[in-house]
């Protein structure tokens, strides 16, 4: 399986790249900074320099040639302002969907966030509110395409060791989840095409990853 990952140098992306490479798949990481290429190679991924804020659909579609799936794991990141929440967390996700349609890649996994269904509270920080609005706008746009989309909404992310047990459903109570477990869930979703069409919230729990994902299609 050849999987192109937007935001290829991110923490979740690199963990997913290691998981994919470890089982013989071909992860391709899209990166903005060429200095990050060595880190991707160390994770077993093929680095491709492509700035999603400064490219077009045709160029990106060429990078998706022969891919079996795409994963949007990019984000403007800490320290970015409201403008980049829109251009990355929404705009780049939409551009990836445009390119996937152009390249004929149907499978699309979108890493979003819990909390996007409700409008931000009046006292919410402006940047965080922009992030939530951008993620929800990305979901609405991408899921409206003729693509096989799964939206994954993790809870509060940690760098803890993977627990291997999760709660995964349309709605789950607020909680945390390790980035390593998120990567494991993404891999399981890629292996389970019947999960297309689902929007799923994810936190740590009691069910093994494989069982939780399998239950979605039963």
Coordinates of N, CA and C in Angstrom, one line a residue:
X1 N 0.8 -1.2 0.0 CA 0.0 0.0 0.0 C 0.9 1.2 0.0
X2 N 0.6 2.2 -0.9 CA 1.3 3.4 -1.0 C 0.4 4.5 -0.4
X3 N 0.9 5.2 0.6 CA 0.1 6.1 1.4 C 0.8 7.4 1.4
X4 N 0.2 8.5 0.9 CA 0.8 9.8 0.9 C 0.2 10.6 2.1
X5 N 1.1 11.1 2.9 CA 0.7 11.8 4.2 C 1.1 13.2 4.1
X6 N 0.1 14.1 4.2 CA 0.3 15.5 4.3 C 0.6 15.9 5.7
X7 N 1.7 16.7 5.8 CA 2.2 17.0 7.2 C 3.1 15.9 7.6
X8 N 3.9 15.5 6.7 CA 4.8 14.3 6.9 C 5.8 14.3 8.0
X9 N 6.1 15.5 8.5 CA 7.1 15.7 9.5 C 6.4 15.8 10.9
X10 N 5.1 15.8 11.0 CA 4.4 15.9 12.2 C 4.6 14.7 13.1
X11 N 4.3 14.8 14.4 CA 4.5 13.7 15.3 C 3.7 12.5 14.9
X12 N 2.4 12.7 14.7 CA 1.5 11.6 14.3 C 2.0 11.0 13.0
X13 N 2.3 11.8 12.1 CA 2.7 11.4 10.7 C 3.9 10.5 10.8
X14 N 4.9 10.9 11.5 CA 6.2 10.1 11.6 C 5.9 8.7 12.3
X15 N 5.0 8.7 13.3 CA 4.7 7.4 13.9 C 3.9 6.5 12.9
X16 N 3.0 7.1 12.1 CA 2.3 6.3 11.1 C 3.3 5.9 10.0
X17 N 4.2 6.7 9.6 CA 5.2 6.3 8.6 C 6.0 5.1 9.1
X18 N 6.4 5.1 10.4 CA 7.1 4.0 10.9 C 6.3 2.7 10.9
X19 N 5.0 2.9 11.3 CA 4.1 1.7 11.3 C 3.9 1.1 9.9
X20 N 3.7 2.0 8.9 CA 3.5 1.6 7.5 C 4.8 0.9 7.0
X21 N 5.9 1.5 7.2 CA 7.2 1.0 6.7 C 7.5 -0.3 7.4
X22 N 7.2 -0.4 8.6 CA 7.5 -1.7 9.4 C 6.7 -2.9 8.9
X23 N 5.6 -2.7 8.2 CA 4.9 -3.8 7.6 C 5.0 -3.9 6.1
X24 N 6.0 -3.2 5.6 CA 6.3 -3.3 4.2 C 5.5 -2.4 3.2
X25 N 4.8 -1.5 3.8 CA 4.1 -0.5 2.9 C 5.0 0.6 2.5
X26 N 4.5 1.5 1.7 CA 5.4 2.6 1.2 C 4.7 4.0 1.7
X27 N 5.2 4.5 2.8 CA 4.7 5.8 3.2 C 5.4 6.9 2.4
X28 N 4.7 8.0 2.0 CA 5.3 9.1 1.3 C 4.9 10.3 2.2
X29 N 5.9 11.1 2.7 CA 5.5 12.2 3.5 C 5.7 13.5 2.7
X30 N 4.7 14.4 2.7 CA 4.8 15.7 2.1 C 5.3 16.7 3.1
X31 N 6.4 17.4 2.8 CA 7.0 18.3 3.8 C 7.2 19.6 3.1
X32 N 7.2 20.7 4.0 CA 7.5 22.0 3.5 C 8.9 22.3 3.5
X33 N 9.6 21.8 4.5 CA 11.0 22.1 4.8 C 11.9 21.0 4.3
X34 N 12.8 21.2 3.3 CA 13.6 20.1 2.9 C 14.6 19.6 3.9
X35 N 14.9 20.4 5.0 CA 15.7 19.9 6.0 C 15.1 18.8 6.8
X36 N 13.8 18.5 6.7 CA 13.1 17.5 7.4 C 13.2 16.1 6.6
X37 N 13.8 16.1 5.5 CA 13.8 14.9 4.6 C 14.5 13.8 5.3
X38 N 15.6 14.0 6.0 CA 16.4 13.0 6.7 C 15.6 12.3 7.8
X39 N 14.8 13.1 8.5 CA 14.0 12.5 9.6 C 12.9 11.6 9.0
X40 N 12.4 11.9 7.8 CA 11.4 11.1 7.2 C 12.1 9.8 6.7
X41 N 13.2 9.9 6.1 CA 13.9 8.7 5.7 C 14.2 7.8 6.9
X42 N 14.6 8.4 8.0 CA 14.8 7.6 9.2 C 13.6 6.8 9.7
X43 N 12.4 7.4 9.4 CA 11.2 6.8 9.7 C 10.7 5.8 8.7
X44 N 11.5 5.6 7.6 CA 11.1 4.7 6.6 C 10.2 5.2 5.5
X45 N 10.1 6.6 5.4 CA 9.2 7.2 4.5 C 10.0 7.9 3.3
X46 N 9.3 8.0 2.2 CA 9.9 8.7 1.1 C 9.5 10.2 1.2
X47 N 10.4 11.1 1.4 CA 10.1 12.5 1.5 C 9.8 13.2 0.2
X48 N 8.8 14.0 0.1 CA 8.5 14.8 -1.0 C 8.3 16.3 -0.6
X49 N 9.1 17.2 -1.1 CA 9.0 18.6 -0.7 C 7.9 19.2 -1.5
X50 N 6.8 19.6 -0.8 CA 5.7 20.3 -1.4 C 5.0 21.1 -0.3
X51 N 5.1 22.4 -0.5 CA 4.5 23.4 0.5 C 3.0 23.5 0.1
X52 N 2.1 23.0 1.0 CA 0.7 22.9 0.7 C 0.0 24.3 0.7
X53 N 0.7 25.3 1.2 CA 0.2 26.7 1.1 C 0.6 27.4 -0.1
X54 N 1.5 26.8 -0.9 CA 2.1 27.5 -2.1 C 2.2 26.5 -3.2
X55 N 1.2 25.7 -3.5 CA 1.2 24.8 -4.6 C -0.2 24.8 -5.2
X56 N -0.4 24.0 -6.3 CA -1.7 24.0 -6.9 C -2.2 22.5 -7.1
X57 N -3.4 22.4 -7.5 CA -4.0 21.0 -7.5 C -3.2 20.1 -8.5
X58 N -2.9 20.6 -9.6 CA -2.2 19.7 -10.6 C -0.8 19.2 -10.1
X59 N -0.1 20.1 -9.5 CA 1.2 19.7 -8.9 C 1.1 18.7 -7.8
X60 N 0.1 19.0 -6.9 CA -0.1 18.0 -5.8 C -0.6 16.7 -6.3
X61 N -1.5 16.7 -7.3 CA -2.0 15.5 -7.9 C -0.9 14.6 -8.5
X62 N 0.1 15.2 -9.0 CA 1.3 14.4 -9.6 C 2.0 13.7 -8.4
X63 N 2.0 14.3 -7.3 CA 2.7 13.6 -6.1 C 1.8 12.5 -5.6
X64 N 0.6 12.5 -5.9 CA -0.3 11.4 -5.5 C -0.4 10.2 -6.5
X65 N 0.3 10.3 -7.6 CA 0.2 9.3 -8.6 C 0.5 7.9 -8.0
X66 N -0.3 6.9 -8.3 CA -0.1 5.5 -7.8 C -0.4 5.4 -6.3
X67 N -0.8 6.4 -5.6 CA -1.1 6.2 -4.2 C -2.4 5.4 -4.1
X68 N -2.5 4.6 -3.0 CA -3.7 3.9 -2.6 C -4.6 4.7 -1.7
X69 N -4.0 5.6 -1.0 CA -4.7 6.4 0.0 C -3.9 7.7 0.4
X70 N -4.6 8.7 0.9 CA -4.0 9.9 1.4 C -4.4 10.1 2.8
X71 N -3.5 10.7 3.6 CA -3.9 11.0 5.0 C -3.5 12.5 5.2
X72 N -4.5 13.2 5.7 CA -4.2 14.6 6.1 C -3.9 14.7 7.6
X73 N -2.6 14.9 7.9 CA -2.2 15.0 9.3 C -1.4 16.3 9.5
X74 N -1.7 17.3 8.6 CA -1.0 18.5 8.7 C -1.7 19.5 9.6
X75 N -1.0 20.5 10.1 CA -1.6 21.5 10.9 C -0.6 22.7 11.0
X76 N -1.2 23.9 11.2 CA -0.4 25.1 11.3 C 0.5 25.0 12.5
X77 N 0.1 24.3 13.5 CA 1.0 24.1 14.7 C 1.0 25.3 15.7
X78 N 1.6 25.0 16.8 CA 1.7 26.0 17.9 C 2.4 27.3 17.4
X79 N 1.9 28.4 17.9 CA 2.5 29.7 17.6 C 2.0 30.3 16.3
X80 N 1.2 29.5 15.5 CA 0.6 30.1 14.3 C -0.6 30.9 14.6
X81 N -0.9 31.9 13.8 CA -2.1 32.8 14.0 C -3.3 32.3 13.3
X82 N -4.4 33.1 13.4 CA -5.7 32.7 12.9 C -5.6 32.5 11.3
X83 N -4.8 33.3 10.6 CA -4.8 33.2 9.2 C -4.3 31.8 8.7
X84 N -3.2 31.3 9.4 CA -2.7 30.0 9.0 C -3.5 28.8 9.5
X85 N -4.3 29.0 10.5 CA -5.3 28.0 10.8 C -6.2 27.7 9.6
X86 N -6.6 28.8 8.9 CA -7.4 28.7 7.7 C -6.6 28.1 6.5
X87 N -5.5 28.7 6.3 CA -4.8 28.2 5.1 C -4.2 26.8 5.2
X88 N -3.9 26.3 6.4 CA -3.4 25.0 6.5 C -4.5 24.0 7.0
X89 N -5.1 24.2 8.1 CA -6.0 23.3 8.7 C -7.3 23.1 7.9
X90 N -7.7 24.1 7.2 CA -8.8 24.0 6.2 C -8.3 24.0 4.8
X91 N -7.6 25.0 4.3 CA -7.2 25.1 2.9 C -6.4 24.0 2.4
X92 N -5.4 23.5 3.2 CA -4.5 22.4 2.7 C -5.3 21.1 2.6
X93 N -6.2 20.9 3.6 CA -7.0 19.7 3.6 C -7.9 19.7 2.3
X94 N -8.5 20.8 2.0 CA -9.3 20.9 0.8 C -8.5 20.7 -0.5
X95 N -7.3 21.3 -0.5 CA -6.4 21.1 -1.7 C -6.1 19.7 -1.8
X96 N -5.8 19.0 -0.7 CA -5.5 17.5 -0.8 C -6.7 16.8 -1.4
X97 N -7.9 17.1 -1.0 CA -9.1 16.5 -1.6 C -9.2 16.8 -3.1
X98 N -9.0 18.0 -3.5 CA -9.0 18.3 -4.9 C -8.0 17.5 -5.7
X99 N -6.8 17.4 -5.1 CA -5.7 16.6 -5.8 C -6.0 15.1 -5.8
X100 N -6.6 14.6 -4.7 CA -7.0 13.2 -4.7 C -8.0 12.9 -5.8
X101 N -9.0 13.8 -5.9 CA -10.0 13.6 -7.0 C -9.3 13.6 -8.3
X102 N -8.4 14.5 -8.5 CA -7.8 14.7 -9.8 C -6.9 13.4 -10.1
X103 N -6.3 12.9 -9.1 CA -5.3 11.8 -9.3 C -6.1 10.4 -9.2
X104 N -7.4 10.4 -8.9 CA -8.1 9.2 -8.8 C -7.8 8.4 -7.6
X105 N -7.4 9.0 -6.5 CA -7.2 8.3 -5.2 C -8.4 8.5 -4.4
X106 N -9.2 7.4 -4.1 CA -10.5 7.6 -3.4 C -10.3 7.6 -1.9
X107 N -9.4 6.9 -1.3 CA -9.4 6.8 0.1 C -8.7 8.0 0.7
X108 N -9.4 8.6 1.7 CA -8.9 9.8 2.3 C -9.2 9.8 3.8
X109 N -8.1 9.8 4.6 CA -8.3 9.9 6.1 C -7.9 11.3 6.5
X110 N -8.8 11.9 7.2 CA -8.7 13.3 7.7 C -8.6 13.3 9.2
X111 N -7.4 13.8 9.7 CA -7.2 13.9 11.2 C -7.8 15.3 11.6
X112 N -8.8 15.3 12.4 CA -9.5 16.5 12.8 C -9.3 16.6 14.3
X113 N -10.4 17.0 15.0 CA -10.3 17.3 16.4 C -11.6 17.1 17.1
X114 N -11.6 16.6 18.3 CA -12.9 16.6 19.1 C -13.2 18.1 19.4
X115 N -14.5 18.3 19.5 CA -15.0 19.7 19.9 C -15.4 20.6 18.7
X116 N -15.3 20.1 17.5 CA -15.6 20.9 16.4 C -17.1 21.1 16.1
X117 N -17.9 20.2 16.6 CA -19.3 20.3 16.3 C -20.0 21.5 16.9
X118 N -19.5 21.9 18.1 CA -20.1 23.0 18.8 C -19.4 24.3 18.5
X119 N -20.1 25.4 18.4 CA -19.5 26.7 18.2 C -18.6 27.0 19.4
X120 N -17.4 27.7 19.2 CA -16.5 28.0 20.3 C -17.3 28.9 21.3
X121 N -17.0 28.7 22.6 CA -17.6 29.5 23.6 C -17.1 30.9 23.5
X122 N -17.9 31.9 23.9 CA -17.6 33.3 23.8 C -16.2 33.7 24.3
X123 N -15.7 33.0 25.4 CA -14.5 33.3 26.0 C -13.3 32.5 25.4
X124 N -13.5 31.8 24.3 CA -12.5 31.0 23.7 C -11.4 31.8 23.1
X125 N -10.1 31.5 23.3 CA -9.0 32.1 22.6 C -9.3 32.2 21.1
X126 N -8.9 33.4 20.5 CA -9.2 33.6 19.1 C -8.6 32.6 18.2
X127 N -7.3 32.2 18.5 CA -6.6 31.3 17.7 C -7.2 29.9 17.8
X128 N -7.5 29.5 19.0 CA -8.2 28.1 19.2 C -9.5 28.1 18.5
X129 N -10.3 29.2 18.6 CA -11.6 29.2 17.9 C -11.4 29.1 16.4
X130 N -10.4 29.8 15.9 CA -10.1 29.7 14.5 C -9.7 28.3 14.1
X131 N -9.0 27.6 14.9 CA -8.5 26.2 14.6 C -9.8 25.3 14.6
X132 N -10.7 25.4 15.5 CA -11.9 24.6 15.5 C -12.7 24.9 14.3
X133 N -12.9 26.1 14.0 CA -13.7 26.5 12.8 C -13.1 25.9 11.5
X134 N -11.7 26.0 11.4 CA -11.0 25.5 10.3 C -11.2 24.0 10.1
X135 N -11.1 23.3 11.2 CA -11.2 21.8 11.2 C -12.6 21.4 10.8
X136 N -13.6 22.1 11.3 CA -15.0 21.8 10.9 C -15.3 22.1 9.5
X137 N -14.7 23.2 9.0 CA -14.9 23.6 7.6 C -14.2 22.6 6.7
X138 N -13.1 22.1 7.1 CA -12.4 21.1 6.3 C -13.2 19.8 6.3
X139 N -13.7 19.4 7.4 CA -14.6 18.2 7.4 C -15.8 18.3 6.5
X140 N -16.4 19.5 6.6 CA -17.6 19.7 5.8 C -17.3 19.6 4.3
X141 N -16.2 20.2 3.9 CA -15.8 20.2 2.5 C -15.4 18.9 2.0
X142 N -14.5 18.2 2.7 CA -13.9 17.0 2.3 C -14.9 15.9 2.2
X143 N -15.8 15.8 3.3 CA -16.8 14.7 3.3 C -17.9 14.9 2.2
X144 N -17.9 16.1 1.6 CA -18.9 16.3 0.6 C -18.4 15.9 -0.8
X145 N -17.1 15.4 -0.9 CA -16.6 15.0 -2.2 C -16.9 13.6 -2.5
X146 N -16.7 13.2 -3.7 CA -16.9 11.8 -4.1 C -15.6 11.0 -3.8
X147 N -15.4 10.9 -2.5 CA -14.2 10.2 -2.0 C -14.6 9.3 -0.9
X148 N -13.8 8.3 -0.6 CA -14.1 7.4 0.6 C -13.3 7.9 1.8
X149 N -14.1 8.8 2.5 CA -13.4 9.6 3.6 C -13.8 9.0 5.0
X150 N -12.8 8.9 5.8 CA -13.0 8.7 7.2 C -12.4 9.9 8.0
X151 N -13.2 10.5 8.9 CA -12.7 11.6 9.7 C -12.4 11.0 11.1
X152 N -11.2 11.3 11.6 CA -10.8 10.9 12.9 C -10.6 12.1 13.8
X153 N -11.3 12.1 14.9 CA -11.3 13.3 15.8 C -10.6 12.8 17.1
X154 N -9.3 12.9 17.3 CA -8.7 12.6 18.6 C -9.1 13.6 19.6
X155 N -9.0 13.1 20.9 CA -9.1 14.0 22.0 C -7.7 14.6 22.3
X156 N -7.5 15.0 23.5 CA -6.3 15.8 23.9 C -5.1 14.8 23.6
X157 N -4.1 15.3 22.8 CA -3.0 14.5 22.4 C -1.9 14.5 23.4
X158 N -1.3 13.3 23.6 CA -0.1 13.2 24.5 C 1.0 12.5 23.8
X159 N 2.2 12.6 24.4 CA 3.3 11.8 23.9 C 3.6 10.6 24.7
X160 N 2.6 10.1 25.4 CA 2.8 8.9 26.2 C 3.0 7.7 25.3
X161 N 3.5 6.6 25.9 CA 3.6 5.4 25.2 C 2.2 4.9 24.8
X162 N 2.1 4.1 23.7 CA 0.8 3.7 23.3 C 0.2 2.7 24.3
X163 N -1.0 2.9 24.6 CA -1.7 1.9 25.5 C -2.3 0.7 24.8
X164 N -2.6 1.0 23.5 CA -3.2 -0.1 22.7 C -4.6 -0.4 22.9
X165 N -5.3 0.4 23.8 CA -6.7 0.2 24.1 C -7.4 1.6 24.0
X166 N -8.5 1.6 23.3 CA -9.1 2.9 22.9 C -10.6 2.8 23.1
X167 N -11.2 4.0 23.0 CA -12.7 4.2 22.8 C -12.8 4.9 21.5
X168 N -13.6 4.3 20.6 CA -13.7 4.9 19.2 C -15.2 4.8 18.8
X169 N -15.8 5.9 18.6 CA -17.2 5.9 18.2 C -17.6 7.3 17.7
X170 N -18.8 7.4 17.3 CA -19.3 8.7 16.7 C -19.1 9.8 17.8
X171 N -19.5 9.5 19.0 CA -19.3 10.4 20.1 C -18.8 9.7 21.3
X172 N -17.8 10.2 21.9 CA -17.2 9.6 23.1 C -17.0 10.7 24.2
X173 N -16.9 10.4 25.5 CA -16.6 11.4 26.5 C -15.3 12.0 26.3
X174 N -15.1 13.3 26.7 CA -13.8 13.9 26.5 C -12.7 13.1 27.2
X175 N -11.5 13.2 26.7 CA -10.4 12.5 27.2 C -9.1 12.7 26.4
X176 N -8.1 11.9 26.7 CA -6.8 12.1 26.1 C -6.5 10.8 25.3
X177 N -5.5 10.9 24.4 CA -5.1 9.8 23.6 C -3.6 10.0 23.2
X178 N -2.8 9.0 23.2 CA -1.4 9.2 22.8 C -1.3 9.3 21.3
X179 N -0.4 10.0 20.8 CA -0.2 10.2 19.4 C 0.2 8.8 18.8
X180 N 0.9 8.0 19.5 CA 1.2 6.7 19.0 C -0.1 5.8 18.8
X181 N -1.0 5.9 19.7 CA -2.3 5.2 19.5 C -3.1 5.8 18.3
X182 N -3.0 7.1 18.1 CA -3.7 7.7 17.0 C -3.1 7.1 15.7
X183 N -1.8 7.0 15.6 CA -1.1 6.4 14.5 C -1.6 5.0 14.2
X184 N -1.7 4.2 15.3 CA -2.1 2.8 15.2 C -3.6 2.7 14.7
X185 N -4.4 3.7 15.1 CA -5.8 3.7 14.7 C -5.9 4.1 13.2
X186 N -5.1 5.0 12.8 CA -5.0 5.4 11.4 C -4.6 4.2 10.5
X187 N -3.6 3.5 10.9 CA -3.2 2.3 10.2 C -4.4 1.3 10.1
X188 N -5.1 1.1 11.2 CA -6.2 0.1 11.2 C -7.3 0.6 10.3
X189 N -7.5 1.9 10.3 CA -8.6 2.4 9.4 C -8.2 2.3 7.9
X190 N -6.9 2.5 7.6 CA -6.5 2.3 6.2 C -6.7 0.8 5.8
X191 N -6.5 -0.1 6.7 CA -6.7 -1.5 6.4 C -8.1 -1.9 6.4
X192 N -9.0 -1.0 6.7 CA -10.5 -1.4 6.8 C -11.3 -0.4 6.0
X193 N -11.4 -0.6 4.7 CA -12.0 0.3 3.8 C -13.5 0.5 4.1
X194 N -14.1 -0.4 4.8 CA -15.5 -0.3 5.2 C -15.8 0.8 6.2
X195 N -14.7 1.4 6.8 CA -14.9 2.5 7.7 C -15.1 3.8 6.9
X196 N -15.0 3.9 5.6 CA -15.3 5.1 4.9 C -16.7 5.5 5.2
X197 N -16.8 6.9 5.3 CA -18.1 7.4 5.6 C -18.4 7.7 7.1
X198 N -17.4 7.2 7.9 CA -17.5 7.4 9.4 C -16.8 8.7 9.8
X199 N -17.4 9.4 10.8 CA -16.7 10.4 11.5 C -16.6 9.9 13.0
X200 N -15.4 9.8 13.5 CA -15.1 9.1 14.7 C -14.3 9.9 15.7
X201 N -14.8 9.9 16.9 CA -14.0 10.5 18.0 C -13.2 9.4 18.7
X202 N -12.0 9.8 19.2 CA -11.1 8.8 19.7 C -10.4 9.3 21.0
X203 N -10.5 8.4 22.1 CA -9.8 8.7 23.3 C -9.2 7.3 23.8
X204 N -8.4 7.3 24.8 CA -7.9 6.1 25.4 C -9.1 5.4 26.0
X205 N -9.1 4.0 26.1 CA -10.2 3.3 26.6 C -9.8 1.9 27.0
X206 N -10.7 1.0 26.8 CA -10.6 -0.4 27.2 C -10.5 -1.4 26.0
X207 N -10.8 -1.0 24.8 CA -10.9 -1.9 23.7 C -9.7 -1.9 22.9
X208 N -9.1 -3.1 22.5 CA -7.9 -3.1 21.6 C -8.3 -2.5 20.3
X209 N -7.2 -1.8 19.7 CA -7.4 -1.0 18.5 C -8.1 -1.9 17.4
X210 N -7.6 -3.0 17.2 CA -8.2 -3.9 16.1 C -9.6 -4.2 16.3
X211 N -10.0 -4.5 17.5 CA -11.4 -4.8 17.8 C -12.3 -3.6 17.7
X212 N -11.8 -2.4 18.1 CA -12.6 -1.2 18.1 C -12.9 -0.9 16.6
X213 N -11.9 -1.0 15.7 CA -12.1 -0.6 14.3 C -12.9 -1.7 13.6
X214 N -12.7 -2.9 14.0 CA -13.5 -4.0 13.3 C -15.0 -3.9 13.7
X215 N -15.3 -3.4 14.9 CA -16.6 -3.3 15.3 C -17.4 -2.3 14.5
X216 N -16.7 -1.3 13.9 CA -17.4 -0.3 13.1 C -18.0 -0.9 11.9
X217 N -17.6 -2.0 11.4 CA -18.1 -2.6 10.1 C -19.0 -3.8 10.4
X218 N -19.2 -4.1 11.6 CA -20.1 -5.3 11.9 C -21.5 -4.9 12.0

